[in-house]
PDB file of C-alpha atoms in Angstrom:
ATOM      1  CA  MET B  22     -22.753  19.825  -3.209  1.00 86.00           C
ATOM      2  CA  GLU B  23     -24.746  16.654  -3.239  1.00 96.00           C
ATOM      3  CA  VAL B  24     -23.103  13.730  -5.154  1.00 98.00           C
ATOM      4  CA  LEU B  25     -24.777  10.574  -6.513  1.00 98.00           C
ATOM      5  CA  LEU B  26     -22.610   7.449  -6.739  1.00 98.00           C
ATOM      6  CA  HIS B  27     -22.937   3.792  -7.125  1.00 98.00           C
ATOM      7  CA  PRO B  28     -21.731   1.683  -4.081  1.00 98.00           C
ATOM      8  CA  THR B  29     -18.797  -0.225  -5.521  1.00 98.00           C
ATOM      9  CA  TYR B  30     -16.359  -2.762  -4.343  1.00 98.00           C
ATOM     10  CA  PHE B  31     -13.581  -0.973  -2.382  1.00 98.00           C
ATOM     11  CA  PRO B  32     -14.074   2.068  -4.555  1.00 98.00           C
ATOM     12  CA  ASN B  33     -11.344   3.647  -6.525  1.00 98.00           C
ATOM     13  CA  VAL B  34      -9.689   6.922  -5.454  1.00 98.00           C
ATOM     14  CA  ALA B  35     -11.986   9.016  -7.687  1.00 98.00           C
ATOM     15  CA  HIS B  36     -15.014   7.732  -5.819  1.00 98.00           C
ATOM     16  CA  PHE B  37     -13.518   8.831  -2.491  1.00 98.00           C
ATOM     17  CA  VAL B  38     -12.416  12.144  -3.833  1.00 98.00           C
ATOM     18  CA  ALA B  39     -16.093  12.698  -4.793  1.00 97.00           C
ATOM     19  CA  MET B  40     -17.415  11.591  -1.353  1.00 98.00           C
ATOM     20  CA  LEU B  41     -14.871  13.572   0.697  1.00 96.00           C
ATOM     21  CA  ASN B  42     -15.498  16.799  -1.171  1.00 94.00           C
ATOM     22  CA  ALA B  43     -19.304  16.478  -1.056  1.00 96.00           C
ATOM     23  CA  HIS B  44     -21.619  17.978   1.495  1.00 95.00           C
ATOM     24  CA  ARG B  45     -24.041  15.013   1.011  1.00 97.00           C
ATOM     25  CA  ILE B  46     -23.537  11.538  -0.343  1.00 98.00           C
ATOM     26  CA  VAL B  47     -26.379   9.716  -2.144  1.00 98.00           C
ATOM     27  CA  PHE B  48     -26.013   6.154  -3.238  1.00 98.00           C
ATOM     28  CA  GLU B  49     -27.858   4.755  -6.338  1.00 98.00           C
ATOM     29  CA  VAL B  50     -29.677   1.595  -5.244  1.00 98.00           C
ATOM     30  CA  CYS B  51     -32.429   1.488  -7.808  1.00 98.00           C
ATOM     31  CA  ASP B  52     -30.379   0.827 -10.953  1.00 97.00           C
ATOM     32  CA  ASN B  53     -30.275  -2.279 -13.192  1.00 95.00           C
ATOM     33  CA  TYR B  54     -27.050  -4.270 -12.773  1.00 96.00           C
ATOM     34  CA  GLN B  55     -24.411  -3.909 -15.560  1.00 93.00           C
ATOM     35  CA  LYS B  56     -21.439  -6.149 -16.215  1.00 91.00           C
ATOM     36  CA  GLN B  57     -17.785  -4.950 -16.449  1.00 90.00           C
ATOM     37  CA  THR B  58     -18.209  -2.231 -13.954  1.00 96.00           C
ATOM     38  CA  TYR B  59     -16.753  -1.488 -10.572  1.00 98.00           C
ATOM     39  CA  ARG B  60     -19.918  -2.777  -8.891  1.00 98.00           C
ATOM     40  CA  ASN B  61     -18.016  -6.084  -8.405  1.00 98.00           C
ATOM     41  CA  ARG B  62     -14.492  -5.167  -9.324  1.00 98.00           C
ATOM     42  CA  THR B  63     -11.650  -3.308  -7.723  1.00 98.00           C
ATOM     43  CA  SER B  64      -8.069  -2.740  -9.158  1.00 98.00           C
ATOM     44  CA  ILE B  65      -4.870  -2.961  -7.010  1.00 98.00           C
ATOM     45  CA  TYR B  66      -1.131  -2.680  -7.798  1.00 98.00           C
ATOM     46  CA  GLY B  67       0.427  -6.086  -8.040  1.00 98.00           C
ATOM     47  CA  ALA B  68       4.052  -7.178  -8.829  1.00 97.00           C
ATOM     48  CA  ASN B  69       3.163  -7.228 -12.502  1.00 97.00           C
ATOM     49  CA  GLY B  70       1.166  -3.991 -12.623  1.00 97.00           C
ATOM     50  CA  LYS B  71      -2.535  -3.319 -12.405  1.00 97.00           C
ATOM     51  CA  LEU B  72      -4.468  -6.294 -11.067  1.00 98.00           C
ATOM     52  CA  ASP B  73      -8.313  -6.568 -11.177  1.00 98.00           C
ATOM     53  CA  LEU B  74     -10.069  -8.367  -8.373  1.00 98.00           C
ATOM     54  CA  ASN B  75     -13.516  -9.563  -9.477  1.00 98.00           C
ATOM     55  CA  ILE B  76     -16.386 -10.802  -7.222  1.00 98.00           C
ATOM     56  CA  PRO B  77     -18.133 -13.619  -9.013  1.00 97.00           C
ATOM     57  CA  VAL B  78     -21.836 -13.034  -9.290  1.00 96.00           C
ATOM     58  CA  ILE B  79     -24.909 -15.004 -10.407  1.00 95.00           C
ATOM     59  CA  TYR B  80     -26.331 -12.997 -13.343  1.00 88.00           C
ATOM     60  CA  SER B  81     -28.360 -13.516 -16.429  1.00 77.00           C
ATOM     61  CA  GLN B  82     -28.525 -11.082 -19.260  1.00 72.00           C
ATOM     62  CA  LYS B  83     -31.919 -12.556 -20.317  1.00 71.00           C
ATOM     63  CA  ASN B  84     -33.737 -10.759 -17.474  1.00 75.00           C
ATOM     64  CA  ARG B  85     -32.895  -7.393 -16.098  1.00 84.00           C
ATOM     65  CA  GLN B  86     -31.834  -7.485 -12.443  1.00 93.00           C
ATOM     66  CA  LYS B  87     -31.630  -4.776  -9.916  1.00 95.00           C
ATOM     67  CA  THR B  88     -28.101  -4.324  -8.534  1.00 97.00           C
ATOM     68  CA  SER B  89     -29.577  -4.460  -5.084  1.00 97.00           C
ATOM     69  CA  ASN B  90     -30.658  -8.158  -5.867  1.00 96.00           C
ATOM     70  CA  ILE B  91     -27.407  -9.475  -7.204  1.00 97.00           C
ATOM     71  CA  VAL B  92     -26.256 -12.593  -5.555  1.00 97.00           C
ATOM     72  CA  ILE B  93     -22.566 -13.446  -5.006  1.00 98.00           C
ATOM     73  CA  TYR B  94     -21.341 -16.711  -6.340  1.00 97.00           C
ATOM     74  CA  ASN B  95     -19.379 -18.083  -3.393  1.00 96.00           C
ATOM     75  CA  GLU B  96     -18.348 -21.511  -4.734  1.00 95.00           C
ATOM     76  CA  GLU B  97     -15.094 -19.985  -5.984  1.00 91.00           C
ATOM     77  CA  GLN B  98     -13.769 -18.931  -2.618  1.00 95.00           C
ATOM     78  CA  TRP B  99     -13.066 -15.464  -4.017  1.00 98.00           C
ATOM     79  CA  GLN B 100     -12.615 -13.886  -0.497  1.00 98.00           C
ATOM     80  CA  VAL B 101      -9.597 -16.134   0.073  1.00 98.00           C
ATOM     81  CA  GLN B 102      -8.137 -15.370  -3.265  1.00 98.00           C
ATOM     82  CA  HIS B 103      -8.599 -11.618  -2.998  1.00 98.00           C
ATOM     83  CA  LEU B 104      -7.030 -11.588   0.541  1.00 98.00           C
ATOM     84  CA  LYS B 105      -3.995 -13.481  -0.774  1.00 98.00           C
ATOM     85  CA  SER B 106      -3.731 -11.037  -3.652  1.00 98.00           C
ATOM     86  CA  LEU B 107      -3.849  -8.034  -1.216  1.00 98.00           C
ATOM     87  CA  GLU B 108      -1.162  -9.592   1.024  1.00 98.00           C
ATOM     88  CA  SER B 109       1.052 -10.299  -1.963  1.00 98.00           C
ATOM     89  CA  ALA B 110       0.669  -6.710  -3.234  1.00 98.00           C
ATOM     90  CA  TYR B 111       0.873  -4.757  -0.039  1.00 98.00           C
ATOM     91  CA  ARG B 112       2.483  -6.676   2.842  1.00 98.00           C
ATOM     92  CA  THR B 113       5.624  -4.470   2.429  1.00 98.00           C
ATOM     93  CA  SER B 114       3.563  -1.280   2.284  1.00 98.00           C
ATOM     94  CA  PRO B 115       3.913   1.122   5.218  1.00 98.00           C
ATOM     95  CA  PHE B 116       0.428   0.706   6.566  1.00 98.00           C
ATOM     96  CA  TYR B 117      -0.715  -2.733   5.604  1.00 98.00           C
ATOM     97  CA  GLU B 118      -0.271  -4.192   8.988  1.00 98.00           C
ATOM     98  CA  PHE B 119      -1.888  -1.205  10.551  1.00 98.00           C
ATOM     99  CA  TYR B 120      -5.259  -1.650   8.738  1.00 98.00           C
ATOM    100  CA  ILE B 121      -5.603  -5.242   7.661  1.00 98.00           C
ATOM    101  CA  ASP B 122      -6.973  -6.543  10.938  1.00 97.00           C
ATOM    102  CA  ASP B 123      -9.872  -3.895  10.682  1.00 97.00           C
ATOM    103  CA  LEU B 124     -10.605  -5.187   7.110  1.00 98.00           C
ATOM    104  CA  MET B 125     -10.246  -8.936   7.724  1.00 98.00           C
ATOM    105  CA  PRO B 126     -13.827  -9.515   8.697  1.00 97.00           C
ATOM    106  CA  LEU B 127     -14.887  -8.696   5.211  1.00 98.00           C
ATOM    107  CA  PHE B 128     -12.848 -11.616   3.928  1.00 98.00           C
ATOM    108  CA  GLU B 129     -13.857 -14.014   6.679  1.00 97.00           C
ATOM    109  CA  ARG B 130     -17.669 -13.400   7.028  1.00 96.00           C
ATOM    110  CA  PRO B 131     -19.848 -15.109   4.328  1.00 95.00           C
ATOM    111  CA  TYR B 132     -21.811 -12.717   2.115  1.00 97.00           C
ATOM    112  CA  SER B 133     -24.594 -13.416  -0.287  1.00 97.00           C
ATOM    113  CA  ASN B 134     -25.752  -9.965  -1.414  1.00 98.00           C
ATOM    114  CA  LEU B 135     -23.292  -7.908  -3.443  1.00 98.00           C
ATOM    115  CA  MET B 136     -24.582  -4.461  -2.504  1.00 98.00           C
ATOM    116  CA  ASN B 137     -24.705  -5.258   1.182  1.00 98.00           C
ATOM    117  CA  PHE B 138     -21.075  -6.358   0.920  1.00 98.00           C
ATOM    118  CA  ASN B 139     -20.066  -3.098  -0.962  1.00 98.00           C
ATOM    119  CA  PHE B 140     -21.670  -1.019   1.721  1.00 98.00           C
ATOM    120  CA  ASP B 141     -19.781  -2.869   4.455  1.00 98.00           C
ATOM    121  CA  CYS B 142     -16.548  -2.260   2.460  1.00 98.00           C
ATOM    122  CA  LEU B 143     -17.374   1.495   2.398  1.00 98.00           C
ATOM    123  CA  ALA B 144     -18.179   1.499   6.096  1.00 98.00           C
ATOM    124  CA  ALA B 145     -14.905  -0.197   6.862  1.00 98.00           C
ATOM    125  CA  ILE B 146     -12.769   2.271   4.927  1.00 98.00           C
ATOM    126  CA  PHE B 147     -14.571   5.310   6.545  1.00 98.00           C
ATOM    127  CA  ASP B 148     -13.892   3.644   9.925  1.00 98.00           C
ATOM    128  CA  CYS B 149     -10.218   3.306   9.007  1.00 98.00           C
ATOM    129  CA  LEU B 150     -10.200   6.876   8.107  1.00 97.00           C
ATOM    130  CA  GLN B 151     -11.984   7.790  11.401  1.00 97.00           C
ATOM    131  CA  LEU B 152     -14.663   9.677   9.445  1.00 97.00           C
ATOM    132  CA  PRO B 153     -18.447   9.393   9.761  1.00 96.00           C
ATOM    133  CA  PHE B 154     -20.119   7.417   7.115  1.00 97.00           C
ATOM    134  CA  ASP B 155     -23.311   9.544   6.473  1.00 97.00           C
ATOM    135  CA  TYR B 156     -25.236   8.957   3.382  1.00 98.00           C
ATOM    136  CA  SER B 157     -28.785   8.481   1.907  1.00 98.00           C
ATOM    137  CA  LYS B 158     -30.112   6.145  -0.730  1.00 98.00           C
ATOM    138  CA  THR B 159     -32.182   6.697  -3.826  1.00 98.00           C
ATOM    139  CA  SER B 160     -35.853   5.740  -3.742  1.00 97.00           C
ATOM    140  CA  SER B 161     -36.193   5.668  -7.542  1.00 97.00           C
ATOM    141  CA  PHE B 162     -33.974   5.699 -10.622  1.00 97.00           C
ATOM    142  CA  GLU B 163     -33.446   9.032 -12.347  1.00 96.00           C
ATOM    143  CA  LEU B 164     -31.746   9.274 -15.621  1.00 95.00           C
ATOM    144  CA  LYS B 165     -30.859  12.970 -15.125  1.00 95.00           C
ATOM    145  CA  PRO B 166     -30.734  13.822 -11.296  1.00 96.00           C
ATOM    146  CA  ILE B 167     -30.594  17.331 -10.085  1.00 93.00           C
ATOM    147  CA  CYS B 168     -27.466  16.670  -8.012  1.00 94.00           C
ATOM    148  CA  GLU B 169     -23.864  15.944  -9.175  1.00 96.00           C
ATOM    149  CA  ASP B 170     -24.118  12.746 -11.106  1.00 97.00           C
ATOM    150  CA  ALA B 171     -20.940  10.775 -10.380  1.00 97.00           C
ATOM    151  CA  ARG B 172     -22.405   7.303 -11.259  1.00 97.00           C
ATOM    152  CA  GLY B 173     -20.139   7.162 -14.428  1.00 96.00           C
ATOM    153  CA  LEU B 174     -17.250   6.556 -12.142  1.00 97.00           C
ATOM    154  CA  ALA B 175     -18.398   2.967 -11.753  1.00 97.00           C
ATOM    155  CA  VAL B 176     -17.843   2.302 -15.489  1.00 95.00           C
ATOM    156  CA  SER B 177     -14.710   0.326 -16.070  1.00 90.00           C
ATOM    157  CA  ARG B 178     -14.878  -0.073 -19.889  1.00 84.00           C
ATOM    158  CA  LYS B 179     -14.590   3.659 -20.653  1.00 82.00           C
ATOM    159  CA  GLU B 180     -13.148   4.932 -17.470  1.00 85.00           C
ATOM    160  CA  ILE B 181     -12.972   8.604 -16.998  1.00 84.00           C
ATOM    161  CA  VAL B 182      -9.358   9.728 -17.000  1.00 89.00           C
ATOM    162  CA  GLN B 183      -8.203  11.308 -13.756  1.00 94.00           C
ATOM    163  CA  HIS B 184      -5.051  13.368 -13.074  1.00 94.00           C
ATOM    164  CA  PHE B 185      -4.333  12.801  -9.323  1.00 97.00           C
ATOM    165  CA  SER B 186      -1.125  13.690  -7.567  1.00 97.00           C
ATOM    166  CA  LYS B 187       1.427  10.930  -7.270  1.00 98.00           C
ATOM    167  CA  TYR B 188       2.102   9.122  -4.132  1.00 98.00           C
ATOM    168  CA  ALA B 189       4.542   6.284  -3.286  1.00 98.00           C
ATOM    169  CA  GLN B 190       3.378   2.839  -4.413  1.00 98.00           C
ATOM    170  CA  VAL B 191       5.013  -0.440  -3.622  1.00 98.00           C
ATOM    171  CA  PHE B 192       5.992  -1.386  -7.185  1.00 97.00           C
ATOM    172  CA  ASP B 193       6.240   2.062  -8.733  1.00 96.00           C
ATOM    173  CA  ASN B 194      10.015   1.405  -9.368  1.00 96.00           C
ATOM    174  CA  LYS B 195       8.981  -1.314 -11.847  1.00 95.00           C
ATOM    175  CA  HIS B 196       5.844   0.078 -13.524  1.00 96.00           C
ATOM    176  CA  GLY B 197       5.681   3.848 -12.430  1.00 97.00           C
ATOM    177  CA  PHE B 198       2.744   5.504 -10.795  1.00 97.00           C
ATOM    178  CA  ILE B 199      -0.725   3.961 -11.561  1.00 97.00           C
ATOM    179  CA  GLN B 200      -3.620   6.301 -11.310  1.00 96.00           C
ATOM    180  CA  ASN B 201      -6.976   5.785  -9.636  1.00 97.00           C
ATOM    181  CA  LEU B 202      -6.612   2.370  -8.094  1.00 98.00           C
ATOM    182  CA  SER B 203      -8.717   0.997  -5.195  1.00 98.00           C
ATOM    183  CA  ILE B 204      -8.782   3.144  -2.075  1.00 98.00           C
ATOM    184  CA  LEU B 205      -6.892   0.233  -0.462  1.00 98.00           C
ATOM    185  CA  ASP B 206      -3.780   1.129  -2.492  1.00 98.00           C
ATOM    186  CA  LEU B 207      -3.922   4.752  -1.190  1.00 98.00           C
ATOM    187  CA  LEU B 208      -4.765   3.572   2.341  1.00 98.00           C
ATOM    188  CA  PHE B 209      -1.958   0.974   2.649  1.00 98.00           C
ATOM    189  CA  ASN B 210       0.633   3.358   1.218  1.00 98.00           C
ATOM    190  CA  GLU B 211      -0.404   6.732   2.767  1.00 98.00           C
ATOM    191  CA  GLY B 212      -2.163   5.713   5.945  1.00 98.00           C
ATOM    192  CA  PRO B 213      -3.356   8.696   8.011  1.00 97.00           C
ATOM    193  CA  ASN B 214      -2.411  11.056   5.241  1.00 98.00           C
ATOM    194  CA  THR B 215      -5.206   9.488   2.984  1.00 98.00           C
ATOM    195  CA  GLU B 216      -7.856  12.053   4.009  1.00 98.00           C
ATOM    196  CA  LEU B 217      -5.662  15.024   3.273  1.00 98.00           C
ATOM    197  CA  TYR B 218      -4.702  13.658  -0.037  1.00 98.00           C
ATOM    198  CA  LEU B 219      -8.160  12.968  -1.121  1.00 98.00           C
ATOM    199  CA  GLN B 220      -9.289  16.509  -0.111  1.00 96.00           C
ATOM    200  CA  ALA B 221      -6.529  17.969  -2.246  1.00 97.00           C
ATOM    201  CA  GLN B 222      -7.501  16.271  -5.494  1.00 97.00           C
ATOM    202  CA  HIS B 223      -9.710  17.498  -8.361  1.00 94.00           C
ATOM    203  CA  LEU B 224     -12.131  15.166 -10.059  1.00 94.00           C
ATOM    204  CA  ASN B 225     -13.009  14.771 -13.663  1.00 88.00           C
ATOM    205  CA  LEU B 226     -16.709  13.802 -14.280  1.00 85.00           C
TER     206      LEU B 226
END
């Protein structure tokens, strides 16, 4: 199965279920940017429940812009803020210390292009999972592609409900199990078991 996805910011579990159960991964790089999507957002499990981490971008609704051209607004020091949020949320998780050094360059190196940053996030996660990151990119935008179209997984406003198996989360004694968070939540809590967990899940599209 060939699956078509948007490259998003530390994609949620659904994105990785789609990727690990596909024979071939294709990333949409010819689309127009849309606000309120996971293109520049990821969700983690904080002490008060679900917490969205947003990358500030320079975007005007007056003129359509390709996602591949979207520039990050770095005046807000968002990398510092996101790293602090991750540390606060996951420093007591079983595998935070095991993986954070491998992810740290993403929060220390300056980035200007959103899509380039998202691809580096994806590559870093695949490296943590010790899996090859093999993929291709679209050369044009197709409204109805012939492959499995999973681009809808990037929509946060009307998110597709998933029914994934529970795993232990840091604050689940306070707020219960929260579905389909960033892959970081699964990685920090399940560590080397992440790949097996993803392969065992079934995806709603």
